[in-house]
Short mmCIF file of N, CA and C in Angstrom, two decimals:
data_model
loop_
_atom_site.label_atom_id
_atom_site.label_comp_id
_atom_site.label_asym_id
_atom_site.label_seq_id
_atom_site.Cartn_x
_atom_site.Cartn_y
_atom_site.Cartn_z
N MET A 1 28.83 55.77 -89.24
CA MET A 1 29.90 55.67 -88.28
C MET A 1 30.58 57.03 -88.19
N LYS A 2 30.81 57.48 -87.00
CA LYS A 2 31.48 58.76 -86.80
C LYS A 2 32.98 58.57 -87.02
N LEU A 3 33.59 59.47 -87.78
CA LEU A 3 35.02 59.42 -88.03
C LEU A 3 35.73 60.39 -87.09
N THR A 4 36.58 59.84 -86.23
CA THR A 4 37.35 60.64 -85.28
C THR A 4 38.81 60.42 -85.57
N THR A 5 39.59 61.47 -85.58
CA THR A 5 41.03 61.32 -85.80
C THR A 5 41.79 61.60 -84.52
N MET A 6 42.81 60.82 -84.28
CA MET A 6 43.71 61.06 -83.15
C MET A 6 45.08 61.32 -83.74
N THR A 7 45.60 62.48 -83.44
CA THR A 7 46.90 62.88 -83.97
C THR A 7 47.76 63.39 -82.83
N GLN A 8 48.97 62.88 -82.74
CA GLN A 8 49.92 63.40 -81.76
C GLN A 8 50.86 64.33 -82.51
N VAL A 9 50.95 65.55 -82.02
CA VAL A 9 51.76 66.56 -82.69
C VAL A 9 52.45 67.44 -81.65
N THR A 10 53.70 67.80 -81.92
CA THR A 10 54.41 68.69 -81.01
C THR A 10 53.92 70.12 -81.23
N LEU A 11 54.24 71.01 -80.31
CA LEU A 11 53.84 72.41 -80.44
C LEU A 11 54.40 73.06 -81.69
N ASP A 12 55.54 72.54 -82.19
CA ASP A 12 56.11 73.12 -83.41
C ASP A 12 55.73 72.33 -84.66
N GLY A 13 54.73 71.45 -84.55
CA GLY A 13 54.14 70.82 -85.73
C GLY A 13 54.71 69.47 -86.15
N VAL A 14 55.54 68.83 -85.34
CA VAL A 14 56.12 67.53 -85.71
C VAL A 14 55.13 66.43 -85.37
N MET A 15 54.84 65.57 -86.36
CA MET A 15 53.97 64.41 -86.15
C MET A 15 54.71 63.12 -86.48
N GLN A 16 55.91 63.19 -86.89
CA GLN A 16 56.67 62.06 -87.40
C GLN A 16 57.40 61.32 -86.28
N GLY A 17 57.40 59.99 -86.34
CA GLY A 17 58.23 59.16 -85.49
C GLY A 17 58.02 59.34 -84.00
N ASN A 18 56.76 59.43 -83.57
CA ASN A 18 56.53 59.73 -82.16
C ASN A 18 56.57 58.52 -81.24
N GLY A 19 56.45 57.30 -81.77
CA GLY A 19 56.32 56.12 -80.91
C GLY A 19 57.62 55.53 -80.42
N ALA A 20 58.52 55.20 -81.31
CA ALA A 20 59.78 54.57 -80.93
C ALA A 20 60.91 55.26 -81.69
N ALA A 21 62.09 55.16 -81.15
CA ALA A 21 63.24 55.84 -81.76
C ALA A 21 63.45 55.40 -83.21
N SER A 22 63.01 54.20 -83.55
CA SER A 22 63.21 53.69 -84.91
C SER A 22 62.06 54.04 -85.86
N ASP A 23 61.00 54.64 -85.35
CA ASP A 23 59.83 54.98 -86.19
C ASP A 23 60.18 56.02 -87.24
N ASP A 24 59.77 55.81 -88.43
CA ASP A 24 59.75 56.78 -89.52
C ASP A 24 60.94 57.74 -89.50
N ARG A 25 62.07 57.26 -89.95
CA ARG A 25 63.30 58.05 -89.97
C ARG A 25 63.54 58.70 -91.34
N ARG A 26 62.49 58.76 -92.19
CA ARG A 26 62.64 59.33 -93.53
C ARG A 26 63.11 60.77 -93.50
N ASN A 27 63.78 61.16 -94.56
CA ASN A 27 64.22 62.55 -94.78
C ASN A 27 65.11 63.09 -93.66
N GLY A 28 65.91 62.21 -93.06
CA GLY A 28 66.87 62.66 -92.06
C GLY A 28 66.28 62.96 -90.70
N PHE A 29 65.04 62.53 -90.43
CA PHE A 29 64.42 62.80 -89.13
C PHE A 29 65.18 62.05 -88.04
N GLU A 30 65.65 62.75 -87.04
CA GLU A 30 66.53 62.17 -86.01
C GLU A 30 65.88 62.05 -84.64
N ARG A 31 64.64 62.46 -84.48
CA ARG A 31 64.07 62.52 -83.13
C ARG A 31 62.91 61.54 -82.92
N GLY A 32 63.08 60.33 -83.41
CA GLY A 32 62.05 59.31 -83.21
C GLY A 32 61.83 59.04 -81.74
N GLY A 33 60.59 58.72 -81.40
CA GLY A 33 60.25 58.39 -80.02
C GLY A 33 59.99 59.59 -79.13
N TRP A 34 59.76 60.75 -79.73
CA TRP A 34 59.61 61.98 -78.94
C TRP A 34 58.42 61.96 -77.99
N ALA A 35 57.40 61.13 -78.24
CA ALA A 35 56.22 61.15 -77.37
C ALA A 35 56.28 60.11 -76.26
N ARG A 36 57.25 59.22 -76.30
CA ARG A 36 57.33 58.16 -75.29
C ARG A 36 57.50 58.75 -73.89
N GLY A 37 56.58 58.39 -73.02
CA GLY A 37 56.69 58.81 -71.62
C GLY A 37 56.37 60.27 -71.36
N ALA A 38 55.94 61.00 -72.39
CA ALA A 38 55.72 62.43 -72.20
C ALA A 38 54.31 62.76 -71.71
N GLY A 39 53.39 61.81 -71.77
CA GLY A 39 52.01 62.08 -71.38
C GLY A 39 51.79 61.95 -69.88
N ASP A 40 50.68 62.51 -69.41
CA ASP A 40 50.31 62.37 -68.02
C ASP A 40 49.15 61.38 -67.92
N ASP A 41 48.75 61.04 -66.71
CA ASP A 41 47.69 60.06 -66.51
C ASP A 41 46.38 60.49 -67.15
N GLU A 42 46.04 61.76 -67.06
CA GLU A 42 44.79 62.26 -67.64
C GLU A 42 44.80 62.09 -69.16
N THR A 43 45.92 62.39 -69.79
CA THR A 43 46.03 62.23 -71.24
C THR A 43 45.94 60.77 -71.63
N ARG A 44 46.66 59.90 -70.92
CA ARG A 44 46.62 58.46 -71.22
C ARG A 44 45.21 57.90 -71.04
N THR A 45 44.49 58.35 -70.02
CA THR A 45 43.11 57.90 -69.80
C THR A 45 42.22 58.35 -70.96
N PHE A 46 42.36 59.60 -71.38
CA PHE A 46 41.58 60.12 -72.50
C PHE A 46 41.83 59.31 -73.78
N ILE A 47 43.09 59.04 -74.07
CA ILE A 47 43.44 58.27 -75.28
C ILE A 47 42.86 56.87 -75.19
N THR A 48 43.01 56.22 -74.05
CA THR A 48 42.49 54.86 -73.88
C THR A 48 40.98 54.84 -74.05
N GLN A 49 40.28 55.77 -73.44
CA GLN A 49 38.82 55.81 -73.56
C GLN A 49 38.38 56.07 -74.99
N THR A 50 39.12 56.88 -75.72
CA THR A 50 38.79 57.14 -77.12
C THR A 50 38.90 55.87 -77.93
N TYR A 51 39.96 55.11 -77.73
CA TYR A 51 40.10 53.82 -78.43
C TYR A 51 38.98 52.86 -78.04
N GLN A 52 38.63 52.83 -76.77
CA GLN A 52 37.60 51.90 -76.30
C GLN A 52 36.21 52.24 -76.86
N ARG A 53 35.95 53.49 -77.18
CA ARG A 53 34.64 53.89 -77.73
C ARG A 53 34.51 53.57 -79.21
N ALA A 54 35.60 53.33 -79.88
CA ALA A 54 35.57 53.15 -81.34
C ALA A 54 34.91 51.83 -81.73
N ASP A 55 34.10 51.88 -82.77
CA ASP A 55 33.49 50.66 -83.31
C ASP A 55 34.36 50.02 -84.38
N ALA A 56 35.30 50.78 -84.93
CA ALA A 56 36.21 50.30 -85.97
C ALA A 56 37.39 51.28 -86.03
N PHE A 57 38.44 50.87 -86.75
CA PHE A 57 39.63 51.71 -86.90
C PHE A 57 40.00 51.82 -88.37
N LEU A 58 40.39 53.02 -88.77
CA LEU A 58 40.80 53.30 -90.14
C LEU A 58 42.25 53.75 -90.11
N PHE A 59 43.09 53.07 -90.89
CA PHE A 59 44.52 53.36 -90.92
C PHE A 59 45.00 53.61 -92.34
N GLY A 60 46.10 54.33 -92.45
CA GLY A 60 46.92 54.31 -93.65
C GLY A 60 47.85 53.11 -93.53
N ARG A 61 48.48 52.72 -94.62
CA ARG A 61 49.30 51.50 -94.60
C ARG A 61 50.45 51.57 -93.60
N ARG A 62 51.20 52.65 -93.57
CA ARG A 62 52.35 52.73 -92.66
C ARG A 62 51.93 52.58 -91.20
N THR A 63 50.91 53.31 -90.80
CA THR A 63 50.44 53.21 -89.41
C THR A 63 49.88 51.82 -89.13
N TYR A 64 49.14 51.27 -90.09
CA TYR A 64 48.60 49.92 -89.92
C TYR A 64 49.72 48.92 -89.66
N GLU A 65 50.76 48.95 -90.46
CA GLU A 65 51.86 48.00 -90.31
C GLU A 65 52.56 48.18 -88.97
N LEU A 66 52.71 49.41 -88.53
CA LEU A 66 53.31 49.68 -87.23
C LEU A 66 52.44 49.13 -86.10
N PHE A 67 51.13 49.40 -86.18
CA PHE A 67 50.20 48.92 -85.15
C PHE A 67 50.07 47.40 -85.18
N ALA A 68 50.00 46.81 -86.37
CA ALA A 68 49.88 45.35 -86.49
C ALA A 68 51.09 44.66 -85.87
N GLY A 69 52.26 45.27 -86.02
CA GLY A 69 53.48 44.70 -85.47
C GLY A 69 53.65 44.93 -83.98
N SER A 70 52.79 45.74 -83.39
CA SER A 70 52.89 46.00 -81.95
C SER A 70 51.58 45.63 -81.26
N TRP A 71 50.56 46.48 -81.37
CA TRP A 71 49.27 46.21 -80.72
C TRP A 71 48.66 44.90 -81.20
N GLY A 72 48.94 44.51 -82.43
CA GLY A 72 48.34 43.30 -82.98
C GLY A 72 49.12 42.03 -82.74
N SER A 73 50.37 42.12 -82.26
CA SER A 73 51.16 40.89 -82.17
C SER A 73 51.96 40.71 -80.88
N ILE A 74 52.21 41.74 -80.13
CA ILE A 74 52.98 41.61 -78.89
C ILE A 74 52.00 41.39 -77.74
N ASP A 75 52.11 40.23 -77.09
CA ASP A 75 51.13 39.84 -76.06
C ASP A 75 50.89 40.91 -75.01
N GLN A 76 51.94 41.54 -74.51
CA GLN A 76 51.79 42.56 -73.48
C GLN A 76 50.97 43.74 -74.01
N MET A 77 51.17 44.10 -75.27
CA MET A 77 50.41 45.21 -75.84
C MET A 77 48.98 44.78 -76.18
N ARG A 78 48.80 43.55 -76.62
CA ARG A 78 47.45 43.05 -76.91
C ARG A 78 46.58 43.04 -75.66
N ALA A 79 47.20 42.84 -74.48
CA ALA A 79 46.46 42.77 -73.22
C ALA A 79 46.13 44.16 -72.66
N HIS A 80 46.81 45.19 -73.13
CA HIS A 80 46.54 46.57 -72.69
C HIS A 80 45.14 46.96 -73.18
N PRO A 81 44.41 47.81 -72.46
CA PRO A 81 43.07 48.21 -72.89
C PRO A 81 43.01 48.75 -74.33
N ILE A 82 44.03 49.48 -74.77
CA ILE A 82 44.04 49.94 -76.16
C ILE A 82 44.21 48.76 -77.09
N GLY A 83 45.09 47.84 -76.74
CA GLY A 83 45.29 46.64 -77.55
C GLY A 83 44.03 45.80 -77.65
N VAL A 84 43.31 45.67 -76.54
CA VAL A 84 42.05 44.92 -76.54
C VAL A 84 41.07 45.58 -77.51
N ALA A 85 40.94 46.90 -77.41
CA ALA A 85 40.02 47.63 -78.30
C ALA A 85 40.41 47.43 -79.76
N LEU A 86 41.68 47.55 -80.07
CA LEU A 86 42.14 47.40 -81.44
C LEU A 86 41.94 45.98 -81.96
N ASN A 87 42.17 45.00 -81.12
CA ASN A 87 42.07 43.62 -81.57
C ASN A 87 40.64 43.10 -81.66
N GLU A 88 39.72 43.72 -80.94
CA GLU A 88 38.33 43.27 -80.98
C GLU A 88 37.52 43.93 -82.08
N ALA A 89 37.97 45.07 -82.59
CA ALA A 89 37.19 45.83 -83.58
C ALA A 89 37.70 45.57 -85.00
N PRO A 90 36.83 45.79 -85.98
CA PRO A 90 37.29 45.71 -87.37
C PRO A 90 38.29 46.81 -87.67
N LYS A 91 39.22 46.49 -88.54
CA LYS A 91 40.24 47.45 -88.96
C LYS A 91 40.14 47.62 -90.47
N TYR A 92 40.27 48.86 -90.94
CA TYR A 92 40.23 49.19 -92.36
C TYR A 92 41.54 49.90 -92.69
N VAL A 93 42.13 49.52 -93.83
CA VAL A 93 43.40 50.11 -94.24
C VAL A 93 43.26 50.68 -95.63
N ALA A 94 43.57 51.97 -95.77
CA ALA A 94 43.58 52.60 -97.09
C ALA A 94 44.96 52.34 -97.69
N SER A 95 45.02 51.49 -98.73
CA SER A 95 46.32 51.14 -99.31
C SER A 95 46.17 50.61 -100.72
N THR A 96 47.10 50.98 -101.55
CA THR A 96 47.15 50.42 -102.91
C THR A 96 48.23 49.35 -102.99
N THR A 97 49.02 49.17 -101.92
CA THR A 97 50.13 48.22 -101.96
C THR A 97 49.98 47.04 -101.02
N LEU A 98 49.18 47.15 -99.98
CA LEU A 98 49.02 46.05 -99.03
C LEU A 98 48.16 44.96 -99.66
N THR A 99 48.71 43.76 -99.76
CA THR A 99 47.96 42.68 -100.41
C THR A 99 47.54 41.58 -99.44
N ALA A 100 48.29 41.41 -98.37
CA ALA A 100 47.97 40.33 -97.44
C ALA A 100 48.05 40.86 -96.01
N PRO A 101 46.97 41.48 -95.52
CA PRO A 101 47.02 42.01 -94.15
C PRO A 101 47.19 40.88 -93.15
N ARG A 102 48.07 41.08 -92.20
CA ARG A 102 48.39 40.01 -91.24
C ARG A 102 47.62 40.10 -89.94
N TRP A 103 46.88 41.18 -89.74
CA TRP A 103 46.14 41.39 -88.51
C TRP A 103 44.72 40.95 -88.74
N GLU A 104 44.19 40.11 -87.85
CA GLU A 104 42.83 39.58 -88.02
C GLU A 104 41.80 40.70 -88.08
N ASP A 105 40.73 40.43 -88.80
CA ASP A 105 39.60 41.35 -88.96
C ASP A 105 40.01 42.66 -89.63
N THR A 106 40.85 42.54 -90.67
CA THR A 106 41.32 43.71 -91.43
C THR A 106 40.76 43.66 -92.84
N THR A 107 40.26 44.79 -93.30
CA THR A 107 39.79 44.96 -94.67
C THR A 107 40.65 46.03 -95.33
N VAL A 108 41.19 45.70 -96.51
CA VAL A 108 41.99 46.68 -97.26
C VAL A 108 41.05 47.44 -98.19
N LEU A 109 41.11 48.76 -98.10
CA LEU A 109 40.30 49.62 -98.97
C LEU A 109 41.16 50.02 -100.16
N ARG A 110 40.65 49.74 -101.37
CA ARG A 110 41.38 50.06 -102.60
C ARG A 110 40.49 50.89 -103.51
N GLY A 111 41.08 51.38 -104.57
CA GLY A 111 40.28 52.09 -105.57
C GLY A 111 39.92 53.48 -105.08
N ASP A 112 38.66 53.82 -105.18
CA ASP A 112 38.17 55.14 -104.80
C ASP A 112 38.06 55.21 -103.28
N LEU A 113 39.13 55.67 -102.65
CA LEU A 113 39.17 55.69 -101.18
C LEU A 113 38.15 56.64 -100.58
N ALA A 114 37.91 57.76 -101.25
CA ALA A 114 36.90 58.71 -100.75
C ALA A 114 35.54 58.03 -100.68
N ALA A 115 35.20 57.27 -101.71
CA ALA A 115 33.91 56.56 -101.73
C ALA A 115 33.87 55.47 -100.65
N ALA A 116 34.98 54.74 -100.50
CA ALA A 116 35.04 53.67 -99.50
C ALA A 116 34.88 54.23 -98.09
N ILE A 117 35.53 55.35 -97.83
CA ILE A 117 35.44 55.97 -96.50
C ILE A 117 34.05 56.57 -96.29
N SER A 118 33.46 57.10 -97.33
CA SER A 118 32.09 57.60 -97.24
C SER A 118 31.13 56.48 -96.89
N GLU A 119 31.34 55.30 -97.46
CA GLU A 119 30.50 54.13 -97.13
C GLU A 119 30.65 53.77 -95.67
N LEU A 120 31.89 53.78 -95.15
CA LEU A 120 32.10 53.47 -93.75
C LEU A 120 31.38 54.50 -92.86
N LYS A 121 31.50 55.77 -93.22
CA LYS A 121 30.86 56.82 -92.42
C LYS A 121 29.34 56.72 -92.45
N ALA A 122 28.79 56.14 -93.51
CA ALA A 122 27.33 56.00 -93.63
C ALA A 122 26.78 54.89 -92.74
N LYS A 123 27.66 54.00 -92.26
CA LYS A 123 27.21 52.92 -91.39
C LYS A 123 26.88 53.45 -90.00
N PRO A 124 25.96 52.79 -89.31
CA PRO A 124 25.67 53.22 -87.93
C PRO A 124 26.85 52.87 -87.03
N GLY A 125 26.98 53.60 -85.96
CA GLY A 125 28.03 53.29 -85.01
C GLY A 125 28.84 54.51 -84.65
N GLY A 126 29.81 54.28 -83.76
CA GLY A 126 30.63 55.37 -83.25
C GLY A 126 32.05 55.29 -83.71
#
């Protein structure tokens, strides 16, 4: 399986709290939601197509919980093409603390995460 990463980052290197104003306010971060509405149609199409091509998704625990609480549970978001892609594909979460994933078709990766991710990458698929 090919491992592709999608990262939203500002020109000055900020990756924190880009989705909603309440996202990840650790360490005094005050600018949550900085990416909302900032993209153009071409960018949104590219992001959507990237999600649609994926055979599976790999998350860290914080991102997984954020996505499970939105793309995985809000009907309007589940119906969006990105939500459809996320809900139809297997999800993997690298976590030592998540014990009961609430999003269907989720596998928690524990222990040697490098080995677990290597196994995923060895599988066929995109």
